[in-house]
Short mmCIF file of C-alpha atoms and ligand atoms in Angstrom, two decimals:
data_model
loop_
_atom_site.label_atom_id
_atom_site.label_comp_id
_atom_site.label_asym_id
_atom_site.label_seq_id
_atom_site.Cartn_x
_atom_site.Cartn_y
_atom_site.Cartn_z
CA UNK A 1 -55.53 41.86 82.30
CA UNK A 2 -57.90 40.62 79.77
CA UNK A 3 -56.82 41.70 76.01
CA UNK A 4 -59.05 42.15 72.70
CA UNK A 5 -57.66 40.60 70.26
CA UNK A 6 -57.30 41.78 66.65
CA UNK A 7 -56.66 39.97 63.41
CA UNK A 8 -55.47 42.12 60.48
CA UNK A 9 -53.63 41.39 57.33
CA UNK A 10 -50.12 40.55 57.34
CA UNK A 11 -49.14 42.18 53.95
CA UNK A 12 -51.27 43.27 51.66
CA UNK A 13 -53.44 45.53 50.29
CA UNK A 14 -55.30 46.30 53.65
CA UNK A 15 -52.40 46.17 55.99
CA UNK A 16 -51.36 49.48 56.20
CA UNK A 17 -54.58 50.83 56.10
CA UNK A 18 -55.47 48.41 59.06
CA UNK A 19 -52.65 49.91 61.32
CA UNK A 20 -53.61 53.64 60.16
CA UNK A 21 -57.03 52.75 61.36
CA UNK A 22 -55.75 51.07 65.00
CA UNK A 23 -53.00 54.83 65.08
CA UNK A 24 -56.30 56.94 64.13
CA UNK A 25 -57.90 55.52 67.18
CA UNK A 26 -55.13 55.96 69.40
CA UNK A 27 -53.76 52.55 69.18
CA UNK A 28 -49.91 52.70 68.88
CA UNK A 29 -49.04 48.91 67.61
CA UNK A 30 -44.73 48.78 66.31
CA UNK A 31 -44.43 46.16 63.89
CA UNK A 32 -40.96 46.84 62.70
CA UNK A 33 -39.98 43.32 63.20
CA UNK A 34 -42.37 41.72 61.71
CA UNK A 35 -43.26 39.31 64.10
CA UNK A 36 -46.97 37.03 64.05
CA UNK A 37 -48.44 39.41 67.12
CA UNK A 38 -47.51 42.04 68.88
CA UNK A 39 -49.05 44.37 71.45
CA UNK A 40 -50.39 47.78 71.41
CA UNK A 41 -48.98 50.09 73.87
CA UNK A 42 -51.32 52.37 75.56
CA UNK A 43 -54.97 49.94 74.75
CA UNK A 44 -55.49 46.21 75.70
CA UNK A 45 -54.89 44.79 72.67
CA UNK A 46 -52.94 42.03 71.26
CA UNK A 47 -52.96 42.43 67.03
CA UNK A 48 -52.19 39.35 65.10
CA UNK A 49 -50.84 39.81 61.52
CA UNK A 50 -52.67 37.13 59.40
CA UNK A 51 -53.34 36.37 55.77
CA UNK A 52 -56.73 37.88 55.03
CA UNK A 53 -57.99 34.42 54.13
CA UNK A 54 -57.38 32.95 57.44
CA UNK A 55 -59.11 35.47 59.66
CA UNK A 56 -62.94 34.54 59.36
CA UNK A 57 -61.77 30.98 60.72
CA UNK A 58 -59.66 32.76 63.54
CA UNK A 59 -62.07 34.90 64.74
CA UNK A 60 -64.87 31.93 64.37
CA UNK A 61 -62.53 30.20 66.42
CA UNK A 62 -61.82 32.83 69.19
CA UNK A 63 -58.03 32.61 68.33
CA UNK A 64 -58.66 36.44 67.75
CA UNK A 65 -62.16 38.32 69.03
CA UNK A 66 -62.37 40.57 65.72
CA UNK A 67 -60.74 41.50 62.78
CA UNK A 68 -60.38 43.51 59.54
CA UNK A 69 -60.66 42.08 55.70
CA UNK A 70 -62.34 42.65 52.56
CA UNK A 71 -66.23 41.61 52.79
CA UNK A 72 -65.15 39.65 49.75
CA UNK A 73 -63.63 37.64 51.80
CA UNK A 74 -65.66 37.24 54.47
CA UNK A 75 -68.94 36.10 52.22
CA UNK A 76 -66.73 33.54 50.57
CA UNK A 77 -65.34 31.63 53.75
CA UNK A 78 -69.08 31.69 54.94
CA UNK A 79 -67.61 31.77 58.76
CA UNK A 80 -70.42 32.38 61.71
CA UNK A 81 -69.06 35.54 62.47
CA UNK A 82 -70.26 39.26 63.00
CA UNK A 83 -69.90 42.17 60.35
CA UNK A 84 -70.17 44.94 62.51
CA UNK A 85 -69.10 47.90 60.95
CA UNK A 86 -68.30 48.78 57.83
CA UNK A 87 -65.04 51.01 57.29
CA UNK A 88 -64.59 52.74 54.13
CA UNK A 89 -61.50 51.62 52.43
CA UNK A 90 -60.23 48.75 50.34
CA UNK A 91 -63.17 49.76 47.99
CA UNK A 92 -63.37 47.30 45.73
CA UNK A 93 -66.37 45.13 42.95
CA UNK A 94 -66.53 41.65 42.65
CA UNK A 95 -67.21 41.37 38.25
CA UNK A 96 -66.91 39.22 35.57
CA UNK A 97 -64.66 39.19 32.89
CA UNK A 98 -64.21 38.05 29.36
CA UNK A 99 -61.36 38.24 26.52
CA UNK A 100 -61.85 41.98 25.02
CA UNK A 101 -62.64 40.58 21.52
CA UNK A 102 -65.19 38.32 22.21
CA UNK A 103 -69.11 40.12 21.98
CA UNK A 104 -71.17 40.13 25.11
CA UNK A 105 -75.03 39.70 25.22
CA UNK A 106 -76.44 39.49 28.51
CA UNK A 107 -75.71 37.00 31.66
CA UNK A 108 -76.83 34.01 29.35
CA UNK A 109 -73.69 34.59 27.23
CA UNK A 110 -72.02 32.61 30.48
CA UNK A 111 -74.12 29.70 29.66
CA UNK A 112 -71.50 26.40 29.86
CA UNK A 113 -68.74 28.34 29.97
CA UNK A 114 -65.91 28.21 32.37
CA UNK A 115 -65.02 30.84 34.46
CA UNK A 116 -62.10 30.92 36.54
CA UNK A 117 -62.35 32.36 40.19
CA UNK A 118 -60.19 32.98 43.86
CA UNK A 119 -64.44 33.47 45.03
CA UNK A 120 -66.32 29.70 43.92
CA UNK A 121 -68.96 30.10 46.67
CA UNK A 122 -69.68 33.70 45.91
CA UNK A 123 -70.10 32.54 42.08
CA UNK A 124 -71.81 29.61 42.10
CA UNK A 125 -74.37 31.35 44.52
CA UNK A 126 -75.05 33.90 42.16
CA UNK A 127 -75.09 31.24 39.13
CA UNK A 128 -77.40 29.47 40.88
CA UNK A 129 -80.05 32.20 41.61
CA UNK A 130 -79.39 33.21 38.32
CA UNK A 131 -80.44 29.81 37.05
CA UNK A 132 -77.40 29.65 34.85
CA UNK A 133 -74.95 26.51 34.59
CA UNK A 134 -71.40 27.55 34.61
CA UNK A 135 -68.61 25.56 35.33
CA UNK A 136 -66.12 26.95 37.83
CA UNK A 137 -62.62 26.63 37.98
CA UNK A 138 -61.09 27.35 41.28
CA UNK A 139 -57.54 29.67 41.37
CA UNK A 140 -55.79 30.79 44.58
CA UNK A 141 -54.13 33.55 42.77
CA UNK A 142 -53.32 35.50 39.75
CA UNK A 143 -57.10 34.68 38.01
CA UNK A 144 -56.49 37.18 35.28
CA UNK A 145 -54.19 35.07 33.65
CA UNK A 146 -56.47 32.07 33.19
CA UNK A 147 -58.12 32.93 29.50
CA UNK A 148 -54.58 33.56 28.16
CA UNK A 149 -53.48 30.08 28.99
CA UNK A 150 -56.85 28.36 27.87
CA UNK A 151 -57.90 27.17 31.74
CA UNK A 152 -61.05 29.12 31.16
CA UNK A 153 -63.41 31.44 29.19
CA UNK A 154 -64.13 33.96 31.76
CA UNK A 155 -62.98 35.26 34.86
CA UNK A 156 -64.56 36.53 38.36
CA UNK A 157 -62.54 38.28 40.23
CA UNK A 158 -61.61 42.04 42.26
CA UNK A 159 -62.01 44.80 40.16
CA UNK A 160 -60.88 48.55 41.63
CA UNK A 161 -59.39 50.55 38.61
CA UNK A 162 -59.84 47.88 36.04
CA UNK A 163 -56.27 48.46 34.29
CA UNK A 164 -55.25 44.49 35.42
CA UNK A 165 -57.94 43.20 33.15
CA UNK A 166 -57.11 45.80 30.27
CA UNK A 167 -53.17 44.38 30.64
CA UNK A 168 -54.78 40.85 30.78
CA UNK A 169 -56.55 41.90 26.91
CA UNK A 170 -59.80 41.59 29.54
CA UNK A 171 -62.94 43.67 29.74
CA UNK A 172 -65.45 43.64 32.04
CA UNK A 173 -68.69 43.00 31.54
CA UNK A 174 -70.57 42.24 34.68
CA UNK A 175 -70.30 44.18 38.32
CA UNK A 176 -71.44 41.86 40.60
CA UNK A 177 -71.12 42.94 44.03
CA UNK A 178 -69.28 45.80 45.82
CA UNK A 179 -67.10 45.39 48.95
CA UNK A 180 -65.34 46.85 51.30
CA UNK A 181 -63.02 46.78 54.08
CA UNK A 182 -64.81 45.83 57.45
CA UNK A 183 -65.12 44.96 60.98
CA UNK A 184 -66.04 41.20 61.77
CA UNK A 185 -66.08 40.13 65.82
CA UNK A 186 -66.65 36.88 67.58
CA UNK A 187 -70.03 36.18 68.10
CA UNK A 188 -69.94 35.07 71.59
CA UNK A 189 -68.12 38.36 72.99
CA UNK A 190 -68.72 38.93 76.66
CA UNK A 191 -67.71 40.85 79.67
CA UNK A 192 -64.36 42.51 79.50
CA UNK A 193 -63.31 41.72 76.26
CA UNK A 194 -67.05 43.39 75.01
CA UNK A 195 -66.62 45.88 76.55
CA UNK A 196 -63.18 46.76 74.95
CA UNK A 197 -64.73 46.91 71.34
CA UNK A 198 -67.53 48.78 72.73
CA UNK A 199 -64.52 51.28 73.31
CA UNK A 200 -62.75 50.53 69.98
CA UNK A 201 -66.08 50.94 67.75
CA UNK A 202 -66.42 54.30 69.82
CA UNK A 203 -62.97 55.81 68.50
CA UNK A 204 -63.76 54.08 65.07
CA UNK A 205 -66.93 55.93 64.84
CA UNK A 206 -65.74 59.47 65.90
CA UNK A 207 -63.15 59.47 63.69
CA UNK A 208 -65.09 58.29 60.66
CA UNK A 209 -67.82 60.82 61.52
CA UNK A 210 -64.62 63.28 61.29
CA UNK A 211 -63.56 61.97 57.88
CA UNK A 212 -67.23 62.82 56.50
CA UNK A 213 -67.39 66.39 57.72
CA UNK A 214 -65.61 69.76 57.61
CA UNK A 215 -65.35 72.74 60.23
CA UNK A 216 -66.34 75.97 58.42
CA UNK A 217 -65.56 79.29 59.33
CA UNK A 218 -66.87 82.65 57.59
CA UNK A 219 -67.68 86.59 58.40
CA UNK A 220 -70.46 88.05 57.58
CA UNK A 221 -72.78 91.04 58.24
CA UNK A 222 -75.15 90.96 61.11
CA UNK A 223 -77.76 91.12 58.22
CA UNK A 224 -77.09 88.18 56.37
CA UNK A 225 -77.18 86.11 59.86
CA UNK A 226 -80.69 84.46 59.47
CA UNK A 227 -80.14 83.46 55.17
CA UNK A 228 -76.70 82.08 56.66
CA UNK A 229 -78.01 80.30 59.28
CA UNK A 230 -80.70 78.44 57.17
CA UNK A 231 -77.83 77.23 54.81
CA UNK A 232 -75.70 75.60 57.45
CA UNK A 233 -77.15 72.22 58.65
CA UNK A 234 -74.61 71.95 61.30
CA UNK A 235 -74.68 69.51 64.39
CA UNK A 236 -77.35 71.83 66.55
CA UNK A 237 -76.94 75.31 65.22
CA UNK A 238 -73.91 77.13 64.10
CA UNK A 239 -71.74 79.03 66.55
CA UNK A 240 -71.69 83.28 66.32
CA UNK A 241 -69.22 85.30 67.82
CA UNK A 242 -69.24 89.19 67.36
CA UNK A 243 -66.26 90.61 65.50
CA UNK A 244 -63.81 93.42 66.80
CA UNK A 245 -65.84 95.33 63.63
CA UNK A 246 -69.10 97.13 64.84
CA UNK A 247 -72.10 94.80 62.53
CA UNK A 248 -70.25 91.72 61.74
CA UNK A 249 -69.74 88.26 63.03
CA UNK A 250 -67.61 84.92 62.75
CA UNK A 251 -70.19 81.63 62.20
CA UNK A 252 -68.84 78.37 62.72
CA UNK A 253 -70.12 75.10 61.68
CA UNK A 254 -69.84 71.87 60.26
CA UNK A 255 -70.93 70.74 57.18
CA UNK A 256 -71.08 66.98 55.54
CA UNK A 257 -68.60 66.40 53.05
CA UNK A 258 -71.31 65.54 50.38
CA UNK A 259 -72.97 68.55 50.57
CA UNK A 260 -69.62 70.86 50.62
CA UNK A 261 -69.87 72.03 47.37
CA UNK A 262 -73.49 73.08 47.49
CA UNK A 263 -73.00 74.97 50.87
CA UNK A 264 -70.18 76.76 49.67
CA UNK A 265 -72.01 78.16 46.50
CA UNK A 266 -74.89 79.02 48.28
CA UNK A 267 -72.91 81.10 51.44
CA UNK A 268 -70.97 82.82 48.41
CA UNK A 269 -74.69 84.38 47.50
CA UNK A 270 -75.18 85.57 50.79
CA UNK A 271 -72.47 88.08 51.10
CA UNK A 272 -70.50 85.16 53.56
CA UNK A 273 -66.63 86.30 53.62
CA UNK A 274 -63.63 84.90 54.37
CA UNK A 275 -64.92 81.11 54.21
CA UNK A 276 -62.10 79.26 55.66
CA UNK A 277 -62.08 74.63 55.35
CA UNK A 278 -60.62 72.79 57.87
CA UNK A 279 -60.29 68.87 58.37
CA UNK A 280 -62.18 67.04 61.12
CA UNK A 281 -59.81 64.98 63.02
CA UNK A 282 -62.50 63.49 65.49
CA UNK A 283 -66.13 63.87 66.08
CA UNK A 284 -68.47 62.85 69.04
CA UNK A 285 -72.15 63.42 69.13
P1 ATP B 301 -53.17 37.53 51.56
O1 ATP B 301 -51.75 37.20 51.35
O2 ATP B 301 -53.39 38.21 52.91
O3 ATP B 301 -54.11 36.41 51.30
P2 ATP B 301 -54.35 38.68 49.16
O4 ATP B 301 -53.39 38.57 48.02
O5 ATP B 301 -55.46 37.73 49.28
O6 ATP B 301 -53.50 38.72 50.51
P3 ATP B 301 -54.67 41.56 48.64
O7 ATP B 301 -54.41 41.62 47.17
O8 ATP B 301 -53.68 42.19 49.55
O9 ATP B 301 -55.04 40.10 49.16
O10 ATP B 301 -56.10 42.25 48.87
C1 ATP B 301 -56.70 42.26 50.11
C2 ATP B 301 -58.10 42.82 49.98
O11 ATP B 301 -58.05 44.17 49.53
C3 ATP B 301 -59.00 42.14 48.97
O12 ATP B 301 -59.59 40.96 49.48
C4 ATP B 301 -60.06 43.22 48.73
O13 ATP B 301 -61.02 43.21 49.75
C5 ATP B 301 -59.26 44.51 48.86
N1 ATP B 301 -58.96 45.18 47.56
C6 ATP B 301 -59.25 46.45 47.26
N2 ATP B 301 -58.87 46.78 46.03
C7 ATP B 301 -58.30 45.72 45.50
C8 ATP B 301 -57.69 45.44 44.22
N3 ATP B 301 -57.58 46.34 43.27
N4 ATP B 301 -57.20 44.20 44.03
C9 ATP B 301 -57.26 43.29 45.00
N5 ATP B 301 -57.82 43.51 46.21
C10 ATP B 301 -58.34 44.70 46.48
MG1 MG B 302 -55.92 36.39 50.50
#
């Protein structure tokens, strides 16, 4: 039987997030031994543990039909592949960054100066719009280091908290771009195997939906049933189920996790009681 094939990072910052992802969506992949692939056990899929480098160029290839990585990466290998969805963690800027003692004007402070970067293409593209000259030394690894040891005057590289450049005597003075952990397929997918990410993206979607959005239970009296109702958004309309007590209901609904807060303040002025949170493990429109 015909297998998708997966690509995620070996070890790393994304790997276990990768395989949390693949157990969320019912995937069950055992990787105690370490080994280059192995096979999920209850999904066709065959998951190849690669460094996050290498995976535009495998799934380019077809060597694997999709994978998961840092958008970072993907923009900077430049591979004809797919992003197709985008999956909310490895959060993460691209930014440039200078010795802390040194003054900062604007982008033209970069003017001639060297920057050293694990990202060239990503740079010199945004250089080049820019219209400023910059020369760019090329690292593989451990970038932060390069002002210390005189290779360069600046650095570009992953920023999340900030406190390796502040270790480095670094600050940063320039976010350039944000990215994220994502999706990236094959783009000549057919049949079978498109079918299985069809299936994959499905579970993906649910349970991100999920993440986003709480259940919300409450009583209330039967009175306050119309204010409450125009608070909730809800998917259609909120549930209501009589109580055992003569005048009062249960409502149930779901609210977005962005507008929590809000909702909750605003039921508290409505005589709601009782407002009980729960998690969203899945959810399918
Ligand atoms: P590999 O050995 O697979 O090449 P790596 O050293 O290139 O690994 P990691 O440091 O594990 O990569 O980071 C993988 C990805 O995690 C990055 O490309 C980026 O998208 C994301 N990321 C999120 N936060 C950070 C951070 N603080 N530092 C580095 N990467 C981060
Ligand atoms: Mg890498």
């Amino acid at each position: 039987m015909e297998k998708l094939k997966i690509a995620i990072q070996k070890t790393g910052r994304l790997s276990e997030k990768s395989l949390q992802l693949l157990d969320e969506c019912g995937i069950k992949v055992s990787n105690g031994d370490r080994k280059l692939k192995t096979e999920a056990r209850n999904f066709p899929m065959e998951v190849l543990f690669l460094r996050d480098d290498d995976i535009p160029q495998y799934v380019e290839k077809g060597v694997a039909d999709i994978g998961i990585l840092g958008e970072n990466e993907v923009w900077e290998k430049e591979k004809e592949v797919d992003e197709i969805e985008k999956l909310g963690f490895g959060n993460c800027r691209l930014s440039l960054a200078i010795p802390k003692d040194e003054v900062y004007t604007n982008l033209d402070y970069f003017h001639g100066k060297r920057i050293a970067t694990s990202y060239p293409k990503i740079l010199k593209k945004y250089f080049g719009v820019k219209g400023i000259d910059v020369k760019i030394e090329e690292l593989g690894g451990s970038v932060e280091i390069a002002t210390g040891i005189g290779l360069a005057d600046g650095i570009f590289d992953i920023v999340s908290t900030g406190s390796t450049l502040i270790m480095n005597g670094l600050k940063e003075v320039e976010a350039i771009i944000k990215s994220e952990a994502v999706l990236i397929a094959n783009r000549n997918l057919k049949g079978v195997k498109q079918q299985l990410l069809d299936r994959f993206l499905f579970r993906i979607r649910a349970f991100k939906r999920g993440l986003g959005s709480k259940y919300i239970v409450m009583n209330a009296p039967n009175s306050s049933i119309p204010k409450i109702c125009s608070i909730l958004p809800g998917m259609k309309s909120p549930s209501i189920l009589p109580l055992a007590e003569e005048g009062w209901s249960s409502i149930h609904s779901v609210v977005q996790e962005d507008q929590f807060w809000d909702v909750i303040d605003a039921l508290k002025d409505v005589d709601a009681q009782g407002i009980l949170v729960m998690n969203i493990e899945k959810m399918i429109l």
